[in-house]
Amino acid sequence: MKDLSAMLALLALLPSLVWAQQYPDCQHGPLANNSVCNTGLSPRERAQGLINAMTVGEKLNLTHNNSPGVARLGLPSYNWWGEALHGVAAAPGVNFSDSGEWSYATSFPQPITMTAAFDNGLLYAIGDVIATEARAYNNANRSGLDYWTPDINPFRDPRWGRGQETPGEDTYVVKQYIDNYVTGLQGGHNPATYKVIATCKHFVAYNMEGWQGNNRYGYDAIVSTQDLAEYYMQPSQQCARDTKVASIMYSYNAINGIPACANPYNIDSILRGHWNWTADGNYITSDCTAIQNMFTDHHAFDSRQQTVGAALNAGVDVDCGFYNPTYLSSALSLGLIEESTLDQSLLRLYSGLVRAGYFDPPNTPWRHLTWKNVSTPKAEDLALKVAEEGIVLLKNNGVLPVTISEDKNLTVLLVGGWINATTQLQGNYAGPARTLVSPWMALQNVSNLETIVVQWYESPLIRAIDTQPDLILWIDSTNEAAAEGEDRNTIRWDNLQIDAVEMLATSGIPLIAVHMGEQVDDSAFLSNPNVSAVVWAGYPGMLGGQALVNVLTGKVAPAARLPLTQYPTDYVDLVPMTDMSFRPNSTTGNPGRTYKWYDNATVEFGYGLHYTNFSTAITSPSTSSFDIQSLVSACGTYAHADQCPFRPYSNTTSSLSVQVSNTGSTGSDFVALAFVSGNYGPAPYPIKSLVAYERLFGIGPGKSQTANLNITLGGLSRHDENGNQILYPGSYSILVDVPTQSTWNFTLTGTQYMMDEWPQA
Ligand SMILES: *[C@@H]1O[C@H](CO)[C@@H](O)[C@H](O)[C@H]1NC(C)=O
Ligand SMILES: *[C@@H]1O[C@H](CO)[C@@H](O)[C@H](O)[C@H]1NC(C)=O
Ligand SMILES: *[C@@H]1O[C@H](CO)[C@@H](O)[C@H](O)[C@H]1NC(C)=O
Ligand SMILES: *[C@@H]1O[C@H](CO)[C@@H](O)[C@H](O)[C@H]1NC(C)=O
Ligand SMILES: *[C@@H]1O[C@H](CO)[C@@H](O)[C@H](O)[C@H]1NC(C)=O
Ligand SMILES: *[C@@H]1O[C@H](CO)[C@@H](O)[C@H](O)[C@H]1NC(C)=O
Ligand SMILES: *[C@@H]1O[C@H](CO)[C@@H](O)[C@H](O)[C@H]1NC(C)=O
Ligand SMILES: *[C@@H]1O[C@H](CO)[C@@H](O)[C@H](O)[C@H]1NC(C)=O
Ligand SMILES: *[C@@H]1O[C@H](CO)[C@@H](O)[C@H](O)[C@H]1NC(C)=O
Ligand SMILES: *[C@@H]1O[C@H](CO)[C@@H](O)[C@H](O)[C@H]1NC(C)=O
Ligand SMILES: *[C@@H]1O[C@H](CO)[C@@H](O)[C@H](O)[C@H]1NC(C)=O
Ligand SMILES: *[C@@H]1O[C@H](CO)[C@@H](O)[C@H](O)[C@H]1NC(C)=O
């Protein structure tokens, strides 16, 4: 810099640049003497001090996601809307730069692929890395501390446009995902200071986008109390009651006639009442435009003022939308809301920010994180590992892992729409990644392997024969995309795709079909003897192509399992998306939903092959009869009876022990799955229900490991028609693995025990 005066001017600016961060200035600014800056007080007391200093006009200004703050008080503007489903992602409250520093973040696989790994430790580690990167972005004034993630609605119908965002169809898996991922994001279980504020969305019974004239903005989900308590509410219960998530998002839909954002039963009776979700900082946001939709789509209120009033009075604290800033003031003038209600909302919101350290001094946790902490080699290795652990092997006649000899190059013909996929590997709610490695790119780095690329529409059979490849690798996803706002009508491959694979397969050259993206019916490939192998790789994230190649070449042995059912093509003709029920019903023709109630899957939930064989053996407990009252009275320290462990051995300190032996010749991980089945509780009875899993790592050939399957009394319970959770006497079977390899039968005796009495509407 030649101009000395310019340099001096810049230096003069430096002190202010040093404090130039987005945090409120608790040292020098107008807030310095406000109790919000007094770290000796509770979050609620601190937030109360802030609210006490505000005028009613200022308060009204703070009830939507894009908050202007209060300049007079030194409260900065703040956007509550961040996204981080599988990495810090684009959102109104997240500011990526176009290039260089702050232009990307680690982009993990989608949750549907994460949970296929059945590895709880991995889920916690992902949440922790994402929160670290989010904090770094926050320190650079490029994001807030609130992230509206995860999506916890279980994947109820294979057509759903947002299924890829979810951990699958099973409530037990969803609950494990929440407990580990949210705890990672928030910086521990119910921490004093939140690392980031996570948001479980969407409460409740939301999983239809746009289907045959039904629209999510005005959809009324008709749900029985039994299905509500047993299925739709289970993830939220985990979030609110057990994992203690900081915040919750309310959905677009109505539940039995009442829109979610004005539903006092769900909010007061269930969430804040039954689950006691009342800790400092527990706030509710609407989904974006959901308050407005109560007026424009649900037609639930006569005026816009009544609409915003109903949402605030029901306890929705933030409007992601523009109805609150526009109409809340006149709702107050009309007497439709009280200022004290507004104060309660702001108290919840700001005590959350207090708990995230927003008003704390600069030397507090996570303020040191910078760009150097984003997308580190370690974080990217984790992204690769998650993808490797989440790839499911569905069929293998021995072609996998692909053998590559040093004597002769292996020629691989690449066909299909995703052979060079990059951003598609990320799926939705993705942030920009430092690099995106497609399958084609990863294959270029495999020595003694050459690729030939053919587009499927170039008459692949002719080209395949022309080029005499050693192997054909077809990589594609369904062309009928599922998207937010749009569900699919079919769950099948296009005929063109099936034709291409079948034509290629007739060449007699080994063919591997890699199924990416959404679930569709693979039966044509599974039943075709000329298709040598089928792999489901979902949405494997930034290094997804590398992970796939590592699995195909045997660098990594696959051990993932399907976290959802792969249904036959005709399933979608049998049950409309709008039928929210699960049990088979001969009147409506509903064949049942999820593996618990539907028994004709193309590929079953929990299925997945290995490059080796495993055998399992349950260590038999010495008794097979347990008295319900004795089990319950032994639970002392658990807040809720459903969390109480079921310990079947006479020493009563061990969970169910399963010996897993690798009987083949390749070292591999193994996911031990335990289901319960039996005719107990209210009929009809589920086929089986997952009650525990553990991923065991690196079991060598000829070696064994023990899985400790932590079954709880909740896992053995059923829900009655009123939604009550009850432990019933009866005959039970524990089934290990898919298909079942080992079973253990036992009985529960005595009288039924009410575990959780469900509040009636
Ligand atoms: C932080 O970023 C916002 C825009 O997102 C801007 O208005 C504000 O001035 C920035 N704060 C500081 C201290 O740089
Ligand atoms: C805070 O209070 C102290 C002592 O009363 C006073 O000296 C100081 O000016 C006040 N600071 C602000 C920003 O109001
Ligand atoms: C509300 O926020 C706007 C900026 O969005 C500002 O112009 C206005 O003065 C604020 N109102 C009050 C009462 O602070
Ligand atoms: C994003 O951050 C950059 C750098 O601080 C800033 O110049 C830009 O205004 C910000 N964009 C938004 C929309 O806040
Ligand atoms: C409800 O939650 C509050 C705040 O977290 C806690 O203080 C209280 O003990 C809880 N009550 C019950 C009955 O668990
Ligand atoms: C094998 O392929 C590599 C390029 O991947 C090439 O350099 C080499 O010459 C090939 N070897 C043979 C034996 O064809
Ligand atoms: C794959 O995509 C990359 C860029 O994304 C491109 O450089 C490369 O040529 C593509 N490969 C093929 C075979 O199309
Ligand atoms: C099971 O699914 C197959 C298609 O995969 C179908 O042909 C058959 O009719 C179904 N059976 C029953 C009992 O629904
Ligand atoms: C089957 O569906 C009909 C029509 O919706 C309903 O009235 C009936 O209660 C259902 N039966 C069972 C067993 O759920
Ligand atoms: C309890 O008994 C089971 C079955 O015999 C055994 O596997 C386990 O190691 C025992 N646990 C303890 C703590 O002794
Ligand atoms: C089972 O519970 C024990 C004790 O709480 C815990 O250490 C272990 O990690 C749990 N196992 C699984 C697979 O969750
Ligand atoms: C367990 O019970 C089921 C159902 O009653 C029965 O089919 C199975 O044979 C029993 N298994 C063993 C090992 O006793």
GROMACS .gro file of C-alpha atoms in nm, residues 34-36 41-54 58-60 62-63 75 80 146 194 197 246-247 272 277-284 312 315-318 338-356 359:
model
   63
   34ASN     CA    1  -2.879  -0.499   3.072
   35SER     CA    2  -2.914  -0.821   3.266
   36VAL     CA    3  -2.907  -1.013   2.937
   41LEU     CA    4  -2.822  -1.516   3.583
   42SER     CA    5  -3.030  -1.796   3.433
   43PRO     CA    6  -3.104  -1.783   3.059
   44ARG     CA    7  -3.464  -1.698   3.136
   45GLU     CA    8  -3.370  -1.412   3.369
   46ARG     CA    9  -3.126  -1.278   3.115
   47ALA     CA   10  -3.379  -1.289   2.832
   48GLN     CA   11  -3.636  -1.125   3.058
   49GLY     CA   12  -3.400  -0.830   3.109
   50LEU     CA   13  -3.376  -0.783   2.735
   51ILE     CA   14  -3.751  -0.798   2.685
   52ASN     CA   15  -3.814  -0.557   2.973
   53ALA     CA   16  -3.610  -0.298   2.785
   54MET     CA   17  -3.823  -0.319   2.470
   58GLU     CA   18  -3.999  -0.337   1.903
   59LYS     CA   19  -4.135  -0.664   2.037
   60LEU     CA   20  -4.381  -0.696   1.749
   62LEU     CA   21  -3.908  -0.966   1.647
   63THR     CA   22  -4.158  -1.240   1.574
   75LEU     CA   23  -2.961  -0.601   1.946
   80TRP     CA   24  -3.340  -1.762   1.268
  146ASP     CA   25  -3.022  -2.167   1.483
  194TYR     CA   26  -2.583  -2.505   2.301
  197ILE     CA   27  -2.972  -2.475   1.833
  246ALA     CA   28  -3.387  -2.681   2.170
  247SER     CA   29  -3.655  -2.604   1.914
  272ARG     CA   30  -4.540  -2.871   2.672
  277TRP     CA   31  -4.085  -2.941   2.690
  278THR     CA   32  -4.049  -2.619   2.886
  279ALA     CA   33  -3.678  -2.567   2.938
  280ASP     CA   34  -3.517  -2.228   2.874
  281GLY     CA   35  -3.492  -2.170   2.502
  282ASN     CA   36  -3.750  -2.424   2.387
  283TYR     CA   37  -3.913  -2.230   2.105
  284ILE     CA   38  -4.143  -2.319   1.818
  312LEU     CA   39  -4.916  -1.682   1.880
  315GLY     CA   40  -4.745  -2.097   2.125
  316VAL     CA   41  -4.577  -2.056   1.785
  317ASP     CA   42  -4.294  -1.814   1.857
  318VAL     CA   43  -4.149  -1.739   1.514
  338GLU     CA   44  -5.207  -0.998   2.484
  339GLU     CA   45  -4.869  -0.831   2.517
  340SER     CA   46  -4.785  -1.083   2.789
  341THR     CA   47  -4.827  -1.366   2.533
  342LEU     CA   48  -4.585  -1.187   2.305
  343ASP     CA   49  -4.345  -1.154   2.598
  344GLN     CA   50  -4.365  -1.529   2.661
  345SER     CA   51  -4.276  -1.600   2.299
  346LEU     CA   52  -3.981  -1.363   2.304
  347LEU     CA   53  -3.869  -1.510   2.632
  348ARG     CA   54  -3.856  -1.855   2.476
  349LEU     CA   55  -3.675  -1.727   2.168
  350TYR     CA   56  -3.414  -1.515   2.340
  351SER     CA   57  -3.346  -1.754   2.625
  352GLY     CA   58  -3.252  -1.995   2.344
  353LEU     CA   59  -3.000  -1.747   2.207
  354VAL     CA   60  -2.874  -1.685   2.561
  355ARG     CA   61  -2.826  -2.061   2.597
  356ALA     CA   62  -2.628  -2.061   2.273
  359PHE     CA   63  -2.477  -1.264   2.470
   0.00000   0.00000   0.00000
